[in-house]
Amino acid sequence: MTFTPHGRHLIAGDWVGGEEFFENEPAFGPAHRFSMGTVDLVERAAEAAEEAFWSYGYASRKDRAAFLTAIADGIEARGADITAIGCQETGLPEARLNGERARTTGQLRLFAETIRKGDYLDRRHDPALPDRKPLPRPDLRLMQRPIGPVAVFGASNFPL
């Protein structure tokens, strides 16, 4: 493995950490130290996500799809290290973790394609019926739009 976890949190492009640490208990290999998450770090991450929304949320579909594809490419480029760390931490076999990694990158690419096509917008249009009785129907339009960041809490034992 060429990468050693450094145990910090990436918030707004900066690697940060609190003052308290814990060590993991890997299935094999050396333990690594990780910075404990704090209320302050969570607040900073939420504020950074809100700030990022103003650029990412209004980026073109092409740019958002490219962003997700770049994440998938980055995961694939670091695949061997990610799998090695996952095996060490979970004790799961390499083949299982390779499958999990492929599923993750496949989902990212699927989401990127969904964004490119605009399928997620779920556009609907019911044209006006001005002559409808007893009352006319107005022109009705629906489209899903991003409204801001979400917090996702993943299982701590899920490799990706």
mmCIF file with all atom_site columns, N, CA and C in Angstrom, residues 5-64:
data_model
loop_
_atom_site.group_PDB
_atom_site.id
_atom_site.type_symbol
_atom_site.label_atom_id
_atom_site.label_alt_id
_atom_site.label_comp_id
_atom_site.label_asym_id
_atom_site.label_entity_id
_atom_site.label_seq_id
_atom_site.pdbx_PDB_ins_code
_atom_site.Cartn_x
_atom_site.Cartn_y
_atom_site.Cartn_z
_atom_site.occupancy
_atom_site.B_iso_or_equiv
_atom_site.pdbx_formal_charge
_atom_site.auth_seq_id
_atom_site.auth_comp_id
_atom_site.auth_asym_id
_atom_site.auth_atom_id
_atom_site.pdbx_PDB_model_num
ATOM 1   N N  . PRO A 1 5  ? -3.291  6.493  5.667   1.00 0.00 ? 5  PRO A N  1
ATOM 2   C CA . PRO A 1 5  ? -4.304  7.455  6.108   1.00 0.00 ? 5  PRO A CA 1
ATOM 3   C C  . PRO A 1 5  ? -3.700  8.457  7.090   1.00 0.00 ? 5  PRO A C  1
ATOM 4   N N  . HIS A 1 6  ? -4.037  9.718  6.922   1.00 0.00 ? 6  HIS A N  1
ATOM 5   C CA . HIS A 1 6  ? -3.491  10.746 7.813   1.00 0.00 ? 6  HIS A CA 1
ATOM 6   C C  . HIS A 1 6  ? -4.481  11.155 8.891   1.00 0.00 ? 6  HIS A C  1
ATOM 7   N N  . GLY A 1 7  ? -5.708  10.667 8.816   1.00 0.00 ? 7  GLY A N  1
ATOM 8   C CA . GLY A 1 7  ? -6.647  10.825 9.913   1.00 0.00 ? 7  GLY A CA 1
ATOM 9   C C  . GLY A 1 7  ? -7.255  12.191 10.119  1.00 0.00 ? 7  GLY A C  1
ATOM 10  N N  . ARG A 1 8  ? -7.292  13.012 9.084   1.00 0.00 ? 8  ARG A N  1
ATOM 11  C CA . ARG A 1 8  ? -7.899  14.331 9.231   1.00 0.00 ? 8  ARG A CA 1
ATOM 12  C C  . ARG A 1 8  ? -9.136  14.424 8.342   1.00 0.00 ? 8  ARG A C  1
ATOM 13  N N  . HIS A 1 9  ? -9.859  15.524 8.460   1.00 0.00 ? 9  HIS A N  1
ATOM 14  C CA . HIS A 1 9  ? -11.105 15.750 7.734   1.00 0.00 ? 9  HIS A CA 1
ATOM 15  C C  . HIS A 1 9  ? -10.869 16.789 6.643   1.00 0.00 ? 9  HIS A C  1
ATOM 16  N N  . LEU A 1 10 ? -11.425 16.549 5.460   1.00 0.00 ? 10 LEU A N  1
ATOM 17  C CA . LEU A 1 10 ? -11.319 17.511 4.362   1.00 0.00 ? 10 LEU A CA 1
ATOM 18  C C  . LEU A 1 10 ? -12.546 18.415 4.396   1.00 0.00 ? 10 LEU A C  1
ATOM 19  N N  . ILE A 1 11 ? -12.341 19.683 4.724   1.00 0.00 ? 11 ILE A N  1
ATOM 20  C CA . ILE A 1 11 ? -13.433 20.659 4.799   1.00 0.00 ? 11 ILE A CA 1
ATOM 21  C C  . ILE A 1 11 ? -13.028 21.884 3.999   1.00 0.00 ? 11 ILE A C  1
ATOM 22  N N  . ALA A 1 12 ? -13.815 22.211 2.989   1.00 0.00 ? 12 ALA A N  1
ATOM 23  C CA . ALA A 1 12 ? -13.588 23.395 2.147   1.00 0.00 ? 12 ALA A CA 1
ATOM 24  C C  . ALA A 1 12 ? -12.178 23.409 1.564   1.00 0.00 ? 12 ALA A C  1
ATOM 25  N N  . GLY A 1 13 ? -11.694 22.240 1.182   1.00 0.00 ? 13 GLY A N  1
ATOM 26  C CA . GLY A 1 13 ? -10.386 22.152 0.543   1.00 0.00 ? 13 GLY A CA 1
ATOM 27  C C  . GLY A 1 13 ? -9.208  22.092 1.495   1.00 0.00 ? 13 GLY A C  1
ATOM 28  N N  . ASP A 1 14 ? -9.455  22.137 2.788   1.00 0.00 ? 14 ASP A N  1
ATOM 29  C CA . ASP A 1 14 ? -8.376  22.090 3.780   1.00 0.00 ? 14 ASP A CA 1
ATOM 30  C C  . ASP A 1 14 ? -8.491  20.824 4.616   1.00 0.00 ? 14 ASP A C  1
ATOM 31  N N  . TRP A 1 15 ? -7.335  20.205 4.903   1.00 0.00 ? 15 TRP A N  1
ATOM 32  C CA . TRP A 1 15 ? -7.306  19.067 5.806   1.00 0.00 ? 15 TRP A CA 1
ATOM 33  C C  . TRP A 1 15 ? -7.230  19.610 7.226   1.00 0.00 ? 15 TRP A C  1
ATOM 34  N N  . VAL A 1 16 ? -8.238  19.301 8.032   1.00 0.00 ? 16 VAL A N  1
ATOM 35  C CA . VAL A 1 16 ? -8.322  19.831 9.392   1.00 0.00 ? 16 VAL A CA 1
ATOM 36  C C  . VAL A 1 16 ? -8.535  18.691 10.376  1.00 0.00 ? 16 VAL A C  1
ATOM 37  N N  . GLY A 1 17 ? -8.241  18.961 11.631  1.00 0.00 ? 17 GLY A N  1
ATOM 38  C CA . GLY A 1 17 ? -8.453  17.959 12.656  1.00 0.00 ? 17 GLY A CA 1
ATOM 39  C C  . GLY A 1 17 ? -8.722  18.603 13.991  1.00 0.00 ? 17 GLY A C  1
ATOM 40  N N  . GLY A 1 18 ? -9.368  17.858 14.839  1.00 0.00 ? 18 GLY A N  1
ATOM 41  C CA . GLY A 1 18 ? -9.615  18.325 16.194  1.00 0.00 ? 18 GLY A CA 1
ATOM 42  C C  . GLY A 1 18 ? -8.417  18.010 17.072  1.00 0.00 ? 18 GLY A C  1
ATOM 43  N N  . GLU A 1 19 ? -8.601  18.202 18.351  1.00 0.00 ? 19 GLU A N  1
ATOM 44  C CA . GLU A 1 19 ? -7.510  17.966 19.295  1.00 0.00 ? 19 GLU A CA 1
ATOM 45  C C  . GLU A 1 19 ? -7.526  16.549 19.848  1.00 0.00 ? 19 GLU A C  1
ATOM 46  N N  . GLU A 1 20 ? -8.655  15.862 19.721  1.00 0.00 ? 20 GLU A N  1
ATOM 47  C CA . GLU A 1 20 ? -8.748  14.492 20.224  1.00 0.00 ? 20 GLU A CA 1
ATOM 48  C C  . GLU A 1 20 ? -8.636  13.511 19.065  1.00 0.00 ? 20 GLU A C  1
ATOM 49  N N  . PHE A 1 21 ? -8.002  12.366 19.339  1.00 0.00 ? 21 PHE A N  1
ATOM 50  C CA . PHE A 1 21 ? -7.788  11.345 18.320  1.00 0.00 ? 21 PHE A CA 1
ATOM 51  C C  . PHE A 1 21 ? -8.213  9.989  18.854  1.00 0.00 ? 21 PHE A C  1
ATOM 52  N N  . PHE A 1 22 ? -8.445  9.070  17.934  1.00 0.00 ? 22 PHE A N  1
ATOM 53  C CA . PHE A 1 22 ? -8.664  7.677  18.298  1.00 0.00 ? 22 PHE A CA 1
ATOM 54  C C  . PHE A 1 22 ? -7.880  6.823  17.314  1.00 0.00 ? 22 PHE A C  1
ATOM 55  N N  . GLU A 1 23 ? -7.610  5.593  17.705  1.00 0.00 ? 23 GLU A N  1
ATOM 56  C CA . GLU A 1 23 ? -6.945  4.651  16.806  1.00 0.00 ? 23 GLU A CA 1
ATOM 57  C C  . GLU A 1 23 ? -7.950  3.602  16.378  1.00 0.00 ? 23 GLU A C  1
ATOM 58  N N  . ASN A 1 24 ? -7.865  3.235  15.090  1.00 0.00 ? 24 ASN A N  1
ATOM 59  C CA . ASN A 1 24 ? -8.747  2.173  14.617  1.00 0.00 ? 24 ASN A CA 1
ATOM 60  C C  . ASN A 1 24 ? -8.200  0.824  15.066  1.00 0.00 ? 24 ASN A C  1
ATOM 61  N N  . GLU A 1 25 ? -9.005  -0.196 14.898  1.00 0.00 ? 25 GLU A N  1
ATOM 62  C CA . GLU A 1 25 ? -8.596  -1.560 15.222  1.00 0.00 ? 25 GLU A CA 1
ATOM 63  C C  . GLU A 1 25 ? -8.729  -2.385 13.955  1.00 0.00 ? 25 GLU A C  1
ATOM 64  N N  . PRO A 1 26 ? -7.725  -2.302 13.069  1.00 0.00 ? 26 PRO A N  1
ATOM 65  C CA . PRO A 1 26 ? -7.829  -3.010 11.796  1.00 0.00 ? 26 PRO A CA 1
ATOM 66  C C  . PRO A 1 26 ? -7.803  -4.522 11.984  1.00 0.00 ? 26 PRO A C  1
ATOM 67  N N  . ALA A 1 27 ? -8.307  -5.222 10.987  1.00 0.00 ? 27 ALA A N  1
ATOM 68  C CA . ALA A 1 27 ? -8.287  -6.682 11.015  1.00 0.00 ? 27 ALA A CA 1
ATOM 69  C C  . ALA A 1 27 ? -6.854  -7.197 10.979  1.00 0.00 ? 27 ALA A C  1
ATOM 70  N N  . PHE A 1 28 ? -5.976  -6.462 10.313  1.00 0.00 ? 28 PHE A N  1
ATOM 71  C CA . PHE A 1 28 ? -4.548  -6.787 10.283  1.00 0.00 ? 28 PHE A CA 1
ATOM 72  C C  . PHE A 1 28 ? -3.782  -5.518 9.922   1.00 0.00 ? 28 PHE A C  1
ATOM 73  N N  . GLY A 1 29 ? -2.490  -5.544 10.161  1.00 0.00 ? 29 GLY A N  1
ATOM 74  C CA . GLY A 1 29 ? -1.661  -4.382 9.839   1.00 0.00 ? 29 GLY A CA 1
ATOM 75  C C  . GLY A 1 29 ? -1.692  -3.342 10.946  1.00 0.00 ? 29 GLY A C  1
ATOM 76  N N  . PRO A 1 30 ? -0.954  -2.257 10.728  1.00 0.00 ? 30 PRO A N  1
ATOM 77  C CA . PRO A 1 30 ? -0.834  -1.243 11.779  1.00 0.00 ? 30 PRO A CA 1
ATOM 78  C C  . PRO A 1 30 ? -2.117  -0.440 11.965  1.00 0.00 ? 30 PRO A C  1
ATOM 79  N N  . ALA A 1 31 ? -2.312  0.013  13.190  1.00 0.00 ? 31 ALA A N  1
ATOM 80  C CA . ALA A 1 31 ? -3.432  0.910  13.484  1.00 0.00 ? 31 ALA A CA 1
ATOM 81  C C  . ALA A 1 31 ? -3.077  2.310  12.994  1.00 0.00 ? 31 ALA A C  1
ATOM 82  N N  . HIS A 1 32 ? -4.101  3.110  12.729  1.00 0.00 ? 32 HIS A N  1
ATOM 83  C CA . HIS A 1 32 ? -3.904  4.496  12.303  1.00 0.00 ? 32 HIS A CA 1
ATOM 84  C C  . HIS A 1 32 ? -4.684  5.406  13.238  1.00 0.00 ? 32 HIS A C  1
ATOM 85  N N  . ARG A 1 33 ? -4.162  6.607  13.431  1.00 0.00 ? 33 ARG A N  1
ATOM 86  C CA . ARG A 1 33 ? -4.825  7.607  14.277  1.00 0.00 ? 33 ARG A CA 1
ATOM 87  C C  . ARG A 1 33 ? -5.742  8.471  13.427  1.00 0.00 ? 33 ARG A C  1
ATOM 88  N N  . PHE A 1 34 ? -6.913  8.774  13.979  1.00 0.00 ? 34 PHE A N  1
ATOM 89  C CA . PHE A 1 34 ? -7.893  9.610  13.294  1.00 0.00 ? 34 PHE A CA 1
ATOM 90  C C  . PHE A 1 34 ? -8.374  10.704 14.233  1.00 0.00 ? 34 PHE A C  1
ATOM 91  N N  . SER A 1 35 ? -8.531  11.888 13.688  1.00 0.00 ? 35 SER A N  1
ATOM 92  C CA . SER A 1 35 ? -9.067  13.016 14.441  1.00 0.00 ? 35 SER A CA 1
ATOM 93  C C  . SER A 1 35 ? -10.548 12.780 14.710  1.00 0.00 ? 35 SER A C  1
ATOM 94  N N  . MET A 1 36 ? -10.949 13.038 15.936  1.00 0.00 ? 36 MET A N  1
ATOM 95  C CA . MET A 1 36 ? -12.363 12.920 16.289  1.00 0.00 ? 36 MET A CA 1
ATOM 96  C C  . MET A 1 36 ? -13.132 14.070 15.653  1.00 0.00 ? 36 MET A C  1
ATOM 97  N N  . GLY A 1 37 ? -14.294 13.762 15.115  1.00 0.00 ? 37 GLY A N  1
ATOM 98  C CA . GLY A 1 37 ? -15.168 14.814 14.625  1.00 0.00 ? 37 GLY A CA 1
ATOM 99  C C  . GLY A 1 37 ? -15.764 15.567 15.808  1.00 0.00 ? 37 GLY A C  1
ATOM 100 N N  . THR A 1 38 ? -15.964 16.851 15.638  1.00 0.00 ? 38 THR A N  1
ATOM 101 C CA . THR A 1 38 ? -16.532 17.676 16.707  1.00 0.00 ? 38 THR A CA 1
ATOM 102 C C  . THR A 1 38 ? -17.732 18.440 16.161  1.00 0.00 ? 38 THR A C  1
ATOM 103 N N  . VAL A 1 39 ? -18.504 19.003 17.058  1.00 0.00 ? 39 VAL A N  1
ATOM 104 C CA . VAL A 1 39 ? -19.638 19.831 16.644  1.00 0.00 ? 39 VAL A CA 1
ATOM 105 C C  . VAL A 1 39 ? -19.135 20.980 15.775  1.00 0.00 ? 39 VAL A C  1
ATOM 106 N N  . ASP A 1 40 ? -18.017 21.589 16.164  1.00 0.00 ? 40 ASP A N  1
ATOM 107 C CA . ASP A 1 40 ? -17.457 22.695 15.389  1.00 0.00 ? 40 ASP A CA 1
ATOM 108 C C  . ASP A 1 40 ? -17.087 22.247 13.974  1.00 0.00 ? 40 ASP A C  1
ATOM 109 N N  . LEU A 1 41 ? -16.472 21.073 13.838  1.00 0.00 ? 41 LEU A N  1
ATOM 110 C CA . LEU A 1 41 ? -16.102 20.588 12.504  1.00 0.00 ? 41 LEU A CA 1
ATOM 111 C C  . LEU A 1 41 ? -17.338 20.300 11.659  1.00 0.00 ? 41 LEU A C  1
ATOM 112 N N  . VAL A 1 42 ? -18.374 19.749 12.273  1.00 0.00 ? 42 VAL A N  1
ATOM 113 C CA . VAL A 1 42 ? -19.616 19.493 11.538  1.00 0.00 ? 42 VAL A CA 1
ATOM 114 C C  . VAL A 1 42 ? -20.229 20.813 11.078  1.00 0.00 ? 42 VAL A C  1
ATOM 115 N N  . GLU A 1 43 ? -20.235 21.805 11.955  1.00 0.00 ? 43 GLU A N  1
ATOM 116 C CA . GLU A 1 43 ? -20.764 23.119 11.570  1.00 0.00 ? 43 GLU A CA 1
ATOM 117 C C  . GLU A 1 43 ? -19.948 23.729 10.434  1.00 0.00 ? 43 GLU A C  1
ATOM 118 N N  . ARG A 1 44 ? -18.618 23.611 10.514  1.00 0.00 ? 44 ARG A N  1
ATOM 119 C CA . ARG A 1 44 ? -17.765 24.138 9.446   1.00 0.00 ? 44 ARG A CA 1
ATOM 120 C C  . ARG A 1 44 ? -18.036 23.421 8.130   1.00 0.00 ? 44 ARG A C  1
ATOM 121 N N  . ALA A 1 45 ? -18.223 22.106 8.194   1.00 0.00 ? 45 ALA A N  1
ATOM 122 C CA . ALA A 1 45 ? -18.507 21.341 6.975   1.00 0.00 ? 45 ALA A CA 1
ATOM 123 C C  . ALA A 1 45 ? -19.857 21.744 6.385   1.00 0.00 ? 45 ALA A C  1
ATOM 124 N N  . ALA A 1 46 ? -20.857 21.929 7.237   1.00 0.00 ? 46 ALA A N  1
ATOM 125 C CA . ALA A 1 46 ? -22.183 22.337 6.750   1.00 0.00 ? 46 ALA A CA 1
ATOM 126 C C  . ALA A 1 46 ? -22.125 23.727 6.125   1.00 0.00 ? 46 ALA A C  1
ATOM 127 N N  . GLU A 1 47 ? -21.402 24.638 6.752   1.00 0.00 ? 47 GLU A N  1
ATOM 128 C CA . GLU A 1 47 ? -21.260 25.987 6.193   1.00 0.00 ? 47 GLU A CA 1
ATOM 129 C C  . GLU A 1 47 ? -20.512 25.952 4.862   1.00 0.00 ? 47 GLU A C  1
ATOM 130 N N  . ALA A 1 48 ? -19.482 25.122 4.772   1.00 0.00 ? 48 ALA A N  1
ATOM 131 C CA . ALA A 1 48 ? -18.728 24.998 3.519   1.00 0.00 ? 48 ALA A CA 1
ATOM 132 C C  . ALA A 1 48 ? -19.603 24.398 2.421   1.00 0.00 ? 48 ALA A C  1
ATOM 133 N N  . ALA A 1 49 ? -20.442 23.425 2.784   1.00 0.00 ? 49 ALA A N  1
ATOM 134 C CA . ALA A 1 49 ? -21.348 22.826 1.799   1.00 0.00 ? 49 ALA A CA 1
ATOM 135 C C  . ALA A 1 49 ? -22.347 23.854 1.295   1.00 0.00 ? 49 ALA A C  1
ATOM 136 N N  . GLU A 1 50 ? -22.867 24.669 2.197   1.00 0.00 ? 50 GLU A N  1
ATOM 137 C CA . GLU A 1 50 ? -23.804 25.722 1.794   1.00 0.00 ? 50 GLU A CA 1
ATOM 138 C C  . GLU A 1 50 ? -23.125 26.707 0.844   1.00 0.00 ? 50 GLU A C  1
ATOM 139 N N  . GLU A 1 51 ? -21.894 27.075 1.156   1.00 0.00 ? 51 GLU A N  1
ATOM 140 C CA . GLU A 1 51 ? -21.152 28.005 0.296   1.00 0.00 ? 51 GLU A CA 1
ATOM 141 C C  . GLU A 1 51 ? -20.871 27.367 -1.069  1.00 0.00 ? 51 GLU A C  1
ATOM 142 N N  . ALA A 1 52 ? -20.513 26.089 -1.066  1.00 0.00 ? 52 ALA A N  1
ATOM 143 C CA . ALA A 1 52 ? -20.223 25.394 -2.330  1.00 0.00 ? 52 ALA A CA 1
ATOM 144 C C  . ALA A 1 52 ? -21.468 25.270 -3.198  1.00 0.00 ? 52 ALA A C  1
ATOM 145 N N  . PHE A 1 53 ? -22.631 25.201 -2.565  1.00 0.00 ? 53 PHE A N  1
ATOM 146 C CA . PHE A 1 53 ? -23.865 25.072 -3.334  1.00 0.00 ? 53 PHE A CA 1
ATOM 147 C C  . PHE A 1 53 ? -24.044 26.226 -4.307  1.00 0.00 ? 53 PHE A C  1
ATOM 148 N N  . TRP A 1 54 ? -23.612 27.418 -3.922  1.00 0.00 ? 54 TRP A N  1
ATOM 149 C CA . TRP A 1 54 ? -23.830 28.590 -4.768  1.00 0.00 ? 54 TRP A CA 1
ATOM 150 C C  . TRP A 1 54 ? -23.056 28.504 -6.072  1.00 0.00 ? 54 TRP A C  1
ATOM 151 N N  . SER A 1 55 ? -21.996 27.728 -6.120  1.00 0.00 ? 55 SER A N  1
ATOM 152 C CA . SER A 1 55 ? -21.326 27.521 -7.410  1.00 0.00 ? 55 SER A CA 1
ATOM 153 C C  . SER A 1 55 ? -21.758 26.192 -8.029  1.00 0.00 ? 55 SER A C  1
ATOM 154 N N  . TYR A 1 56 ? -21.690 25.104 -7.254  1.00 0.00 ? 56 TYR A N  1
ATOM 155 C CA . TYR A 1 56 ? -22.025 23.792 -7.806  1.00 0.00 ? 56 TYR A CA 1
ATOM 156 C C  . TYR A 1 56 ? -23.511 23.698 -8.159  1.00 0.00 ? 56 TYR A C  1
ATOM 157 N N  . GLY A 1 57 ? -24.373 24.190 -7.312  1.00 0.00 ? 57 GLY A N  1
ATOM 158 C CA . GLY A 1 57 ? -25.816 24.090 -7.533  1.00 0.00 ? 57 GLY A CA 1
ATOM 159 C C  . GLY A 1 57 ? -26.291 24.809 -8.780  1.00 0.00 ? 57 GLY A C  1
ATOM 160 N N  . TYR A 1 58 ? -25.533 25.787 -9.214  1.00 0.00 ? 58 TYR A N  1
ATOM 161 C CA . TYR A 1 58 ? -25.905 26.545 -10.404 1.00 0.00 ? 58 TYR A CA 1
ATOM 162 C C  . TYR A 1 58 ? -24.968 26.275 -11.575 1.00 0.00 ? 58 TYR A C  1
ATOM 163 N N  . ALA A 1 59 ? -24.100 25.295 -11.419 1.00 0.00 ? 59 ALA A N  1
ATOM 164 C CA . ALA A 1 59 ? -23.223 24.897 -12.522 1.00 0.00 ? 59 ALA A CA 1
ATOM 165 C C  . ALA A 1 59 ? -24.058 24.212 -13.600 1.00 0.00 ? 59 ALA A C  1
ATOM 166 N N  . SER A 1 60 ? -23.522 24.169 -14.791 1.00 0.00 ? 60 SER A N  1
ATOM 167 C CA . SER A 1 60 ? -24.231 23.508 -15.887 1.00 0.00 ? 60 SER A CA 1
ATOM 168 C C  . SER A 1 60 ? -24.317 22.010 -15.620 1.00 0.00 ? 60 SER A C  1
ATOM 169 N N  . ARG A 1 61 ? -25.274 21.371 -16.257 1.00 0.00 ? 61 ARG A N  1
ATOM 170 C CA . ARG A 1 61 ? -25.382 19.914 -16.127 1.00 0.00 ? 61 ARG A CA 1
ATOM 171 C C  . ARG A 1 61 ? -24.098 19.258 -16.606 1.00 0.00 ? 61 ARG A C  1
ATOM 172 N N  . LYS A 1 62 ? -23.518 19.777 -17.664 1.00 0.00 ? 62 LYS A N  1
ATOM 173 C CA . LYS A 1 62 ? -22.271 19.220 -18.188 1.00 0.00 ? 62 LYS A CA 1
ATOM 174 C C  . LYS A 1 62 ? -21.166 19.279 -17.131 1.00 0.00 ? 62 LYS A C  1
ATOM 175 N N  . ASP A 1 63 ? -21.040 20.405 -16.443 1.00 0.00 ? 63 ASP A N  1
ATOM 176 C CA . ASP A 1 63 ? -20.000 20.551 -15.422 1.00 0.00 ? 63 ASP A CA 1
ATOM 177 C C  . ASP A 1 63 ? -20.263 19.666 -14.209 1.00 0.00 ? 63 ASP A C  1
ATOM 178 N N  . ARG A 1 64 ? -21.526 19.547 -13.796 1.00 0.00 ? 64 ARG A N  1
ATOM 179 C CA . ARG A 1 64 ? -21.833 18.676 -12.655 1.00 0.00 ? 64 ARG A CA 1
ATOM 180 C C  . ARG A 1 64 ? -21.571 17.214 -12.993 1.00 0.00 ? 64 ARG A C  1
#
